[in-house]
mmCIF file of C-alpha atoms in Angstrom:
data_model
loop_
_atom_site.group_PDB
_atom_site.id
_atom_site.type_symbol
_atom_site.label_atom_id
_atom_site.label_comp_id
_atom_site.label_asym_id
_atom_site.label_seq_id
_atom_site.Cartn_x
_atom_site.Cartn_y
_atom_site.Cartn_z
ATOM 1 C CA MET O 20 -15.382 24.370 -14.091
ATOM 2 C CA PRO O 21 -14.339 26.933 -11.407
ATOM 3 C CA GLU O 22 -11.010 26.537 -9.676
ATOM 4 C CA VAL O 23 -11.200 25.107 -6.163
ATOM 5 C CA GLU O 24 -9.937 27.452 -3.461
ATOM 6 C CA LEU O 25 -8.679 26.596 0.002
ATOM 7 C CA SER O 26 -11.592 28.654 1.320
ATOM 8 C CA ASP O 27 -13.923 25.984 -0.111
ATOM 9 C CA PHE O 28 -12.854 23.772 2.805
ATOM 10 C CA GLU O 29 -13.446 24.127 6.520
ATOM 11 C CA LEU O 30 -10.157 23.192 8.180
ATOM 12 C CA SER O 31 -11.433 21.842 11.488
ATOM 13 C CA ARG O 32 -8.318 20.281 13.006
ATOM 14 C CA GLU O 33 -4.577 20.216 12.278
ATOM 15 C CA LEU O 34 -3.350 16.612 12.261
ATOM 16 C CA SER O 35 0.362 17.100 11.596
ATOM 17 C CA SER O 36 2.778 19.836 10.664
ATOM 18 C CA SER O 37 6.255 20.193 9.182
ATOM 19 C CA SER O 38 8.280 22.889 7.467
ATOM 20 C CA GLU O 39 7.029 21.617 4.094
ATOM 21 C CA ARG O 40 3.329 20.943 4.667
ATOM 22 C CA LYS O 41 0.412 20.684 7.059
ATOM 23 C CA LEU O 42 -2.305 18.037 7.134
ATOM 24 C CA TYR O 43 -5.862 18.920 8.179
ATOM 25 C CA ASP O 44 -9.035 17.089 9.068
ATOM 26 C CA ALA O 45 -11.433 19.134 6.943
ATOM 27 C CA TYR O 46 -14.916 19.357 5.431
ATOM 28 C CA VAL O 47 -16.046 20.421 1.960
ATOM 29 C CA ARG O 48 -18.280 23.419 2.556
ATOM 30 C CA ALA O 49 -20.519 22.633 -0.429
ATOM 31 C CA ASP O 50 -21.642 19.181 0.697
ATOM 32 C CA GLY O 51 -20.178 18.590 4.171
ATOM 33 C CA ARG O 52 -17.980 15.739 2.961
ATOM 34 C CA ARG O 53 -15.088 14.928 5.296
ATOM 35 C CA VAL O 54 -11.665 14.947 3.633
ATOM 36 C CA LEU O 55 -7.941 15.125 4.361
ATOM 37 C CA VAL O 56 -6.409 18.381 3.128
ATOM 38 C CA THR O 57 -2.649 18.749 2.656
ATOM 39 C CA VAL O 58 -1.431 22.339 2.444
ATOM 40 C CA PHE O 59 2.114 22.876 1.227
ATOM 41 C CA SER O 60 4.233 25.737 2.512
ATOM 42 C CA PRO O 61 4.544 28.874 0.357
ATOM 43 C CA ASP O 62 8.249 28.141 -0.225
ATOM 44 C CA VAL O 63 7.594 24.592 -1.436
ATOM 45 C CA SER O 64 4.627 25.743 -3.526
ATOM 46 C CA GLN O 65 6.849 28.082 -5.521
ATOM 47 C CA LEU O 66 9.423 25.442 -6.479
ATOM 48 C CA THR O 67 9.106 24.739 -10.204
ATOM 49 C CA GLU O 68 10.071 21.061 -9.989
ATOM 50 C CA PHE O 69 7.562 20.473 -7.208
ATOM 51 C CA ARG O 70 4.760 22.060 -9.209
ATOM 52 C CA ARG O 71 5.807 20.061 -12.274
ATOM 53 C CA GLY O 72 5.689 16.777 -10.349
ATOM 54 C CA LEU O 73 2.236 17.470 -8.922
ATOM 55 C CA LYS O 74 0.824 18.483 -12.321
ATOM 56 C CA THR O 75 2.341 15.435 -14.010
ATOM 57 C CA ASP O 76 1.030 12.945 -11.452
ATOM 58 C CA ARG O 77 -2.400 14.458 -10.976
ATOM 59 C CA ALA O 78 -4.151 12.541 -13.771
ATOM 60 C CA MET O 79 -2.626 9.225 -12.685
ATOM 61 C CA LEU O 80 -3.518 9.849 -9.037
ATOM 62 C CA VAL O 81 -7.160 10.282 -10.046
ATOM 63 C CA MET O 82 -7.037 6.906 -11.846
ATOM 64 C CA LEU O 83 -5.438 5.116 -8.888
ATOM 65 C CA GLN O 84 -8.434 3.381 -7.336
ATOM 66 C CA HIS O 85 -7.486 0.706 -4.800
ATOM 67 C CA GLN O 86 -8.894 -0.332 -1.430
ATOM 68 C CA ALA O 87 -5.445 0.037 0.148
ATOM 69 C CA VAL O 88 -4.813 3.548 -1.196
ATOM 70 C CA ASN O 89 -6.000 6.821 0.291
ATOM 71 C CA ARG O 90 -7.926 8.066 -2.738
ATOM 72 C CA PHE O 91 -6.783 11.354 -4.265
ATOM 73 C CA GLN O 92 -9.695 13.701 -5.013
ATOM 74 C CA GLY O 93 -8.168 16.898 -6.340
ATOM 75 C CA ALA O 94 -5.595 19.678 -6.093
ATOM 76 C CA GLY O 95 -5.753 23.445 -6.159
ATOM 77 C CA GLU O 96 -3.942 26.686 -5.488
ATOM 78 C CA SER O 97 -4.814 29.676 -3.329
ATOM 79 C CA ASP O 98 -2.670 32.813 -3.287
ATOM 80 C CA GLY O 99 0.329 30.893 -4.588
ATOM 81 C CA THR O 100 -0.066 28.052 -2.059
ATOM 82 C CA LEU O 101 -0.620 24.552 -3.433
ATOM 83 C CA PHE O 102 -2.892 22.071 -1.674
ATOM 84 C CA LEU O 103 -4.553 18.749 -2.356
ATOM 85 C CA TRP O 104 -7.355 16.785 -0.784
ATOM 86 C CA SER O 105 -8.118 13.083 -0.490
ATOM 87 C CA GLU O 106 -10.476 10.657 1.206
ATOM 88 C CA PHE O 107 -10.567 10.955 4.966
ATOM 89 C CA CYS O 108 -8.917 8.077 6.833
ATOM 90 C CA ASP O 109 -8.864 8.083 10.625
ATOM 91 C CA SER O 110 -6.689 4.969 10.989
ATOM 92 C CA PRO O 111 -3.407 5.678 12.817
ATOM 93 C CA THR O 112 -0.137 5.459 10.925
ATOM 94 C CA ILE O 113 2.169 2.542 11.649
ATOM 95 C CA SER O 114 4.457 5.029 13.417
ATOM 96 C CA GLU O 115 1.605 5.951 15.764
ATOM 97 C CA HIS O 116 0.842 2.284 16.413
ATOM 98 C CA LEU O 117 4.490 1.658 17.293
ATOM 99 C CA LYS O 118 4.619 4.652 19.642
ATOM 100 C CA GLU O 119 1.673 3.159 21.503
ATOM 101 C CA GLY O 120 3.629 -0.079 21.874
ATOM 102 C CA ARG O 121 1.629 -2.225 19.471
ATOM 103 C CA GLU O 122 3.504 -5.302 18.295
ATOM 104 C CA PHE O 123 2.617 -7.215 15.153
ATOM 105 C CA SER O 124 3.077 -10.948 14.693
ATOM 106 C CA ALA O 125 4.965 -12.340 11.713
ATOM 107 C CA ASP O 126 1.647 -13.255 10.096
ATOM 108 C CA ASP O 127 0.361 -9.704 10.677
ATOM 109 C CA ILE O 128 3.472 -8.310 8.985
ATOM 110 C CA ILE O 129 2.980 -10.611 5.999
ATOM 111 C CA GLU O 130 -0.639 -9.448 5.722
ATOM 112 C CA ILE O 131 0.442 -5.793 5.833
ATOM 113 C CA GLY O 132 3.083 -6.402 3.179
ATOM 114 C CA TRP O 133 0.630 -8.310 0.975
ATOM 115 C CA GLN O 134 -1.807 -5.373 0.870
ATOM 116 C CA ILE O 135 0.931 -2.804 0.222
ATOM 117 C CA CYS O 136 2.273 -4.934 -2.644
ATOM 118 C CA SER O 137 -1.165 -4.989 -4.219
ATOM 119 C CA ALA O 138 -1.438 -1.192 -4.017
ATOM 120 C CA LEU O 139 2.078 -0.655 -5.367
ATOM 121 C CA GLN O 140 1.537 -2.986 -8.312
ATOM 122 C CA GLN O 141 -1.570 -1.120 -9.428
ATOM 123 C CA ALA O 142 0.241 2.202 -9.097
ATOM 124 C CA HIS O 143 3.264 0.944 -11.030
ATOM 125 C CA ASN O 144 0.938 -0.314 -13.774
ATOM 126 C CA LEU O 145 -0.224 3.284 -14.185
ATOM 127 C CA GLY O 146 3.348 4.561 -14.318
ATOM 128 C CA LEU O 147 3.150 5.985 -10.801
ATOM 129 C CA SER O 148 5.600 5.312 -7.964
ATOM 130 C CA HIS O 149 5.170 6.225 -4.319
ATOM 131 C CA GLY O 150 8.663 7.480 -3.617
ATOM 132 C CA GLY O 151 8.464 7.675 0.174
ATOM 133 C CA LEU O 152 6.948 4.530 1.619
ATOM 134 C CA SER O 153 7.506 4.546 5.397
ATOM 135 C CA PRO O 154 5.714 3.952 8.728
ATOM 136 C CA ASP O 155 4.446 7.550 8.417
ATOM 137 C CA THR O 156 2.747 7.000 5.049
ATOM 138 C CA VAL O 157 1.001 3.700 5.837
ATOM 139 C CA ARG O 158 -2.135 3.823 7.953
ATOM 140 C CA LEU O 159 -3.466 0.727 9.647
ATOM 141 C CA SER O 160 -6.848 -0.053 11.192
ATOM 142 C CA ASP O 161 -7.292 -2.305 14.199
ATOM 143 C CA ASN O 162 -8.232 -5.204 11.904
ATOM 144 C CA LEU O 163 -5.101 -4.687 9.755
ATOM 145 C CA GLN O 164 -6.738 -2.850 6.843
ATOM 146 C CA VAL O 165 -3.916 -0.959 5.129
ATOM 147 C CA THR O 166 -4.263 2.537 3.667
ATOM 148 C CA VAL O 167 -1.233 3.917 1.810
ATOM 149 C CA SER O 168 -1.146 7.723 1.641
ATOM 150 C CA ASP O 169 0.987 10.470 0.060
ATOM 151 C CA PHE O 170 1.616 8.828 -3.306
ATOM 152 C CA GLY O 171 4.181 10.929 -5.149
ATOM 153 C CA VAL O 172 4.662 13.629 -2.494
ATOM 154 C CA ALA O 173 8.157 12.492 -1.456
ATOM 155 C CA ARG O 174 9.216 12.357 -5.133
ATOM 156 C CA TRP O 175 8.006 15.895 -5.781
ATOM 157 C CA LEU O 176 9.848 17.204 -2.738
ATOM 158 C CA ASP O 177 13.013 15.308 -3.625
ATOM 159 C CA ALA O 178 12.891 16.611 -7.200
ATOM 160 C CA ALA O 179 12.561 20.148 -5.870
ATOM 161 C CA ARG O 180 15.495 19.727 -3.467
ATOM 162 C CA THR O 181 17.846 18.291 -6.079
ATOM 163 C CA ALA O 182 16.824 20.463 -9.026
ATOM 164 C CA ASP O 183 19.427 22.646 -10.690
ATOM 165 C CA PRO O 184 18.382 26.256 -9.998
ATOM 166 C CA ARG O 185 19.523 27.207 -13.505
ATOM 167 C CA ASN O 186 16.798 24.955 -14.937
ATOM 168 C CA SER O 187 14.058 25.975 -12.520
ATOM 169 C CA SER O 188 12.685 28.858 -14.511
ATOM 170 C CA GLY O 189 9.879 28.656 -17.021
ATOM 171 C CA PRO O 190 6.445 27.019 -16.984
ATOM 172 C CA ALA O 191 5.809 23.757 -15.160
ATOM 173 C CA LEU O 192 5.322 21.618 -18.233
ATOM 174 C CA ILE O 193 4.172 18.013 -18.032
ATOM 175 C CA THR O 194 7.071 15.715 -18.834
ATOM 176 C CA VAL O 195 7.699 11.977 -18.702
ATOM 177 C CA ARG O 196 10.382 12.344 -16.049
ATOM 178 C CA ALA O 197 7.845 11.772 -13.245
ATOM 179 C CA LEU O 198 6.681 8.455 -14.694
ATOM 180 C CA ALA O 199 7.785 5.430 -12.704
ATOM 181 C CA SER O 200 11.250 4.383 -13.827
ATOM 182 C CA ARG O 201 12.981 1.107 -13.044
ATOM 183 C CA GLU O 202 14.925 2.865 -10.283
ATOM 184 C CA GLN O 203 11.755 4.318 -8.757
ATOM 185 C CA VAL O 204 10.028 0.928 -8.734
ATOM 186 C CA GLU O 205 13.076 -0.600 -7.049
ATOM 187 C CA LYS O 206 13.048 2.180 -4.464
ATOM 188 C CA ASP O 207 9.407 1.434 -3.630
ATOM 189 C CA LEU O 208 10.169 -2.270 -3.201
ATOM 190 C CA ARG O 209 13.272 -1.584 -1.119
ATOM 191 C CA ASP O 210 11.336 0.876 1.050
ATOM 192 C CA LEU O 211 8.670 -1.796 1.566
ATOM 193 C CA ALA O 212 11.290 -4.384 2.532
ATOM 194 C CA SER O 213 12.819 -1.890 4.997
ATOM 195 C CA LEU O 214 9.393 -1.158 6.480
ATOM 196 C CA LEU O 215 8.609 -4.853 6.997
ATOM 197 C CA LYS O 216 12.108 -5.469 8.372
ATOM 198 C CA ALA O 217 11.608 -2.705 10.947
ATOM 199 C CA LEU O 218 8.388 -4.398 12.095
ATOM 200 C CA VAL O 219 10.082 -7.800 12.272
ATOM 201 C CA ASP O 220 12.951 -6.350 14.314
ATOM 202 C CA ARG O 221 10.461 -5.230 16.962
ATOM 203 C CA LEU O 222 9.181 -8.741 17.561
ATOM 204 C CA GLN O 223 9.895 -10.132 20.978
ATOM 205 C CA GLU O 224 13.170 -12.010 21.138
ATOM 206 C CA GLU O 225 12.800 -15.750 21.599
ATOM 207 C CA PRO O 226 14.996 -18.834 21.115
ATOM 208 C CA GLN O 227 15.422 -19.847 17.475
ATOM 209 C CA GLU O 228 13.759 -23.224 18.093
ATOM 210 C CA ASN O 229 10.612 -21.511 19.406
ATOM 211 C CA ARG O 230 10.176 -19.138 16.478
ATOM 212 C CA THR O 231 7.333 -19.696 14.049
ATOM 213 C CA VAL O 232 8.060 -20.848 10.530
ATOM 214 C CA SER O 233 6.571 -17.592 9.211
ATOM 215 C CA ARG O 234 8.959 -15.450 11.201
ATOM 216 C CA THR O 235 12.041 -17.447 10.261
ATOM 217 C CA LEU O 236 11.225 -17.427 6.544
ATOM 218 C CA LEU O 237 10.230 -13.759 6.584
ATOM 219 C CA GLU O 238 13.475 -12.697 8.278
ATOM 220 C CA ARG O 239 15.550 -14.646 5.765
ATOM 221 C CA MET O 240 13.669 -13.244 2.793
ATOM 222 C CA LEU O 241 13.921 -9.618 3.917
ATOM 223 C CA SER O 242 17.619 -10.014 4.706
ATOM 224 C CA ARG O 243 18.205 -11.234 1.153
ATOM 225 C CA PHE O 244 16.181 -8.372 -0.319
ATOM 226 C CA LEU O 245 18.170 -5.777 1.628
ATOM 227 C CA SER O 246 21.564 -7.405 1.209
ATOM 228 C CA ASP O 247 24.325 -5.287 -0.339
ATOM 229 C CA ALA O 248 26.071 -8.293 -1.877
ATOM 230 C CA GLY O 249 24.166 -8.825 -5.108
ATOM 231 C CA SER O 250 20.613 -7.497 -4.958
ATOM 232 C CA GLN O 251 17.934 -10.179 -4.754
ATOM 233 C CA LEU O 252 15.112 -7.668 -4.679
ATOM 234 C CA PRO O 253 12.024 -8.781 -6.674
ATOM 235 C CA VAL O 254 11.521 -7.166 -10.054
ATOM 236 C CA THR O 255 7.875 -6.220 -9.419
ATOM 237 C CA ALA O 256 5.521 -5.702 -6.493
ATOM 238 C CA ARG O 257 3.556 -8.700 -7.731
ATOM 239 C CA GLU O 258 6.654 -10.874 -7.410
ATOM 240 C CA PHE O 259 7.234 -9.496 -3.895
ATOM 241 C CA GLN O 260 3.626 -10.394 -3.075
ATOM 242 C CA GLY O 261 4.184 -13.893 -4.442
ATOM 243 C CA ARG O 262 7.185 -14.384 -2.169
ATOM 244 C CA LEU O 263 5.049 -13.448 0.816
ATOM 245 C CA GLY O 264 2.465 -15.971 -0.377
ATOM 246 C CA GLU O 265 5.134 -18.673 -0.538
ATOM 247 C CA ILE O 266 5.846 -18.095 3.144
ATOM 248 C CA LEU O 267 2.189 -18.705 3.951
ATOM 249 C CA ILE O 268 2.124 -21.864 1.837
ATOM 250 C CA GLY O 269 5.252 -23.072 3.601
ATOM 251 C CA ASN O 270 3.704 -22.618 7.036
ATOM 252 C CA ASP O 271 1.080 -25.265 7.861
ATOM 253 C CA ASP O 272 -0.144 -23.190 10.794
ATOM 254 C CA THR O 273 -1.198 -20.197 8.735
ATOM 255 C CA MET O 274 -2.116 -21.329 5.236
ATOM 256 C CA PRO O 275 -5.942 -21.208 4.996
ATOM 257 C CA LEU O 276 -6.047 -24.130 2.538
ATOM 258 C CA VAL O 277 -4.264 -26.567 4.840
ATOM 259 C CA ASP O 278 -6.456 -29.565 5.685
ATOM 260 C CA GLU O 279 -6.698 -29.790 9.488
ATOM 261 C CA ARG O 280 -8.145 -33.313 9.525
ATOM 262 C CA LYS O 281 -7.545 -35.030 12.889
ATOM 263 C CA SER O 282 -9.012 -38.517 12.411
ATOM 264 C CA VAL O 283 -6.705 -41.509 12.603
ATOM 265 C CA GLY O 284 -5.352 -42.787 9.310
ATOM 266 C CA THR O 285 -5.987 -39.672 7.257
ATOM 267 C CA SER O 286 -3.386 -37.417 5.721
ATOM 268 C CA LYS O 287 -2.523 -34.144 7.469
ATOM 269 C CA ARG O 288 -0.686 -32.721 4.489
ATOM 270 C CA SER O 289 -1.716 -29.579 2.659
ATOM 271 C CA ILE O 290 -4.620 -29.924 0.253
ATOM 272 C CA VAL O 291 -2.558 -27.920 -2.234
ATOM 273 C CA VAL O 292 0.210 -30.528 -2.074
ATOM 274 C CA GLU O 293 -2.213 -33.442 -2.428
ATOM 275 C CA LEU O 294 -3.924 -31.902 -5.461
ATOM 276 C CA PHE O 295 -0.705 -31.670 -7.451
ATOM 277 C CA GLU O 296 1.216 -34.648 -6.056
ATOM 278 C CA PRO O 297 1.823 -37.587 -8.460
ATOM 279 C CA ARG O 298 -0.497 -40.510 -7.838
ATOM 280 C CA GLU O 299 2.340 -42.965 -7.164
ATOM 281 C CA THR O 300 3.413 -40.981 -4.109
ATOM 282 C CA LEU O 301 0.126 -41.509 -2.266
ATOM 283 C CA ASP O 302 0.311 -43.829 0.725
ATOM 284 C CA GLY O 303 -1.011 -47.369 0.723
ATOM 285 C CA GLU O 304 -4.301 -46.668 2.424
ATOM 286 C CA GLU O 305 -5.160 -43.952 -0.097
ATOM 287 C CA LEU O 306 -4.381 -46.339 -2.962
ATOM 288 C CA LEU O 307 -6.561 -49.045 -1.436
ATOM 289 C CA THR O 308 -9.448 -46.635 -0.973
ATOM 290 C CA ALA O 309 -9.108 -45.410 -4.552
ATOM 291 C CA SER O 310 -8.966 -49.011 -5.875
ATOM 292 C CA ALA O 311 -12.051 -50.002 -3.898
ATOM 293 C CA ASP O 312 -13.997 -47.041 -5.251
ATOM 294 C CA SER O 313 -12.927 -47.892 -8.807
ATOM 295 C CA ALA O 314 -13.937 -51.558 -8.406
ATOM 296 C CA ALA O 315 -17.377 -50.576 -7.136
ATOM 297 C CA ARG O 316 -17.903 -48.361 -10.157
ATOM 298 C CA VAL O 317 -16.877 -51.208 -12.510
ATOM 299 C CA ARG O 318 -19.420 -53.614 -10.943
ATOM 300 C CA PHE O 319 -22.153 -51.032 -11.314
ATOM 301 C CA LEU O 320 -21.563 -50.441 -15.048
ATOM 302 C CA PRO O 321 -23.436 -53.581 -16.394
ATOM 303 C CA ILE O 322 -26.498 -52.743 -14.310
ATOM 304 C CA ALA O 323 -26.539 -49.171 -15.522
ATOM 305 C CA ALA O 324 -26.152 -50.313 -19.139
ATOM 306 C CA GLY O 325 -29.111 -52.730 -18.827
ATOM 307 C CA VAL O 326 -31.374 -50.049 -17.378
ATOM 308 C CA ALA O 327 -30.433 -47.693 -20.192
ATOM 309 C CA ALA O 328 -31.227 -50.360 -22.818
ATOM 310 C CA VAL O 329 -34.696 -50.989 -21.348
ATOM 311 C CA VAL O 330 -35.476 -47.275 -21.398
ATOM 312 C CA VAL O 331 -34.412 -46.961 -25.064
ATOM 313 C CA ILE O 332 -36.459 -49.981 -26.151
ATOM 314 C CA THR O 333 -39.528 -48.645 -24.337
ATOM 315 C CA LEU O 334 -39.252 -45.274 -26.042
ATOM 316 C CA LEU O 335 -38.909 -46.890 -29.482
ATOM 317 C CA ALA O 336 -42.003 -49.052 -28.882
ATOM 318 C CA VAL O 337 -44.078 -46.023 -27.926
ATOM 319 C CA LEU O 338 -42.980 -44.158 -31.050
ATOM 320 C CA LEU O 339 -43.717 -47.067 -33.405
ATOM 321 C CA TRP O 340 -47.140 -47.629 -31.839
#
């Protein structure tokens, strides 16, 4: 299979630029497919640790298929310059949303965090960490569809910055050092908590008694996660996601499974609570209704038994005849 060159893409528009890389809205010349192309600077491209990180992660990035992840499609090199391309996503980053003055509710923030947790967990299962989760690497559509981009890029750059020059010579061999370690997973989760905390901090100030249950619980949880006195950070992204789910369950205004029955004399408690609550804790009216239903079934049993007996006898008579 021929190597892909940068000339195989039509770079139509520069989206962002820094000293380390440039991001382009581009098209594949062969089939006209629209993609995002990231071109790294010549200096970065020549760093051995950076090249090692990209080569090590490449196979895992191809396997990372998730609706909340900007899908990696390939990497190449042209004249000593490394580049990669991925699915095109035109959703603004969270940073761009914030610059435009968009404010997210506590429930919106929980939804954003839930989707990011799902993406992180799948990546961690593959041995891949993000390494630089921030408002600049999370894109968000108007209907709150999350797209996480730049998986691994921050790690590669950090490895290149901190590498010992004496060990930077030689081929860029694939090693296990780029696989997600416990520390890298914790960094992803802490970065996520910091991201959500930054969104919460932008919420309009209001008296404590007027705040929603979601906001109060979310603020407390994130403060615990980011506390210096004894880390209470979840062990996995799935656990983080579960904590966000607990906030929804604890808020009767947002939990989709809450029964909103309004008629007089009926319970307004969560269906989830009622399903798992011991029978003796039900109120008197519920017990009376249940008893009445049971009594009706008991009275019906003799009639049903008689009908069944007649049917059996009739069938036996037909067979014997």
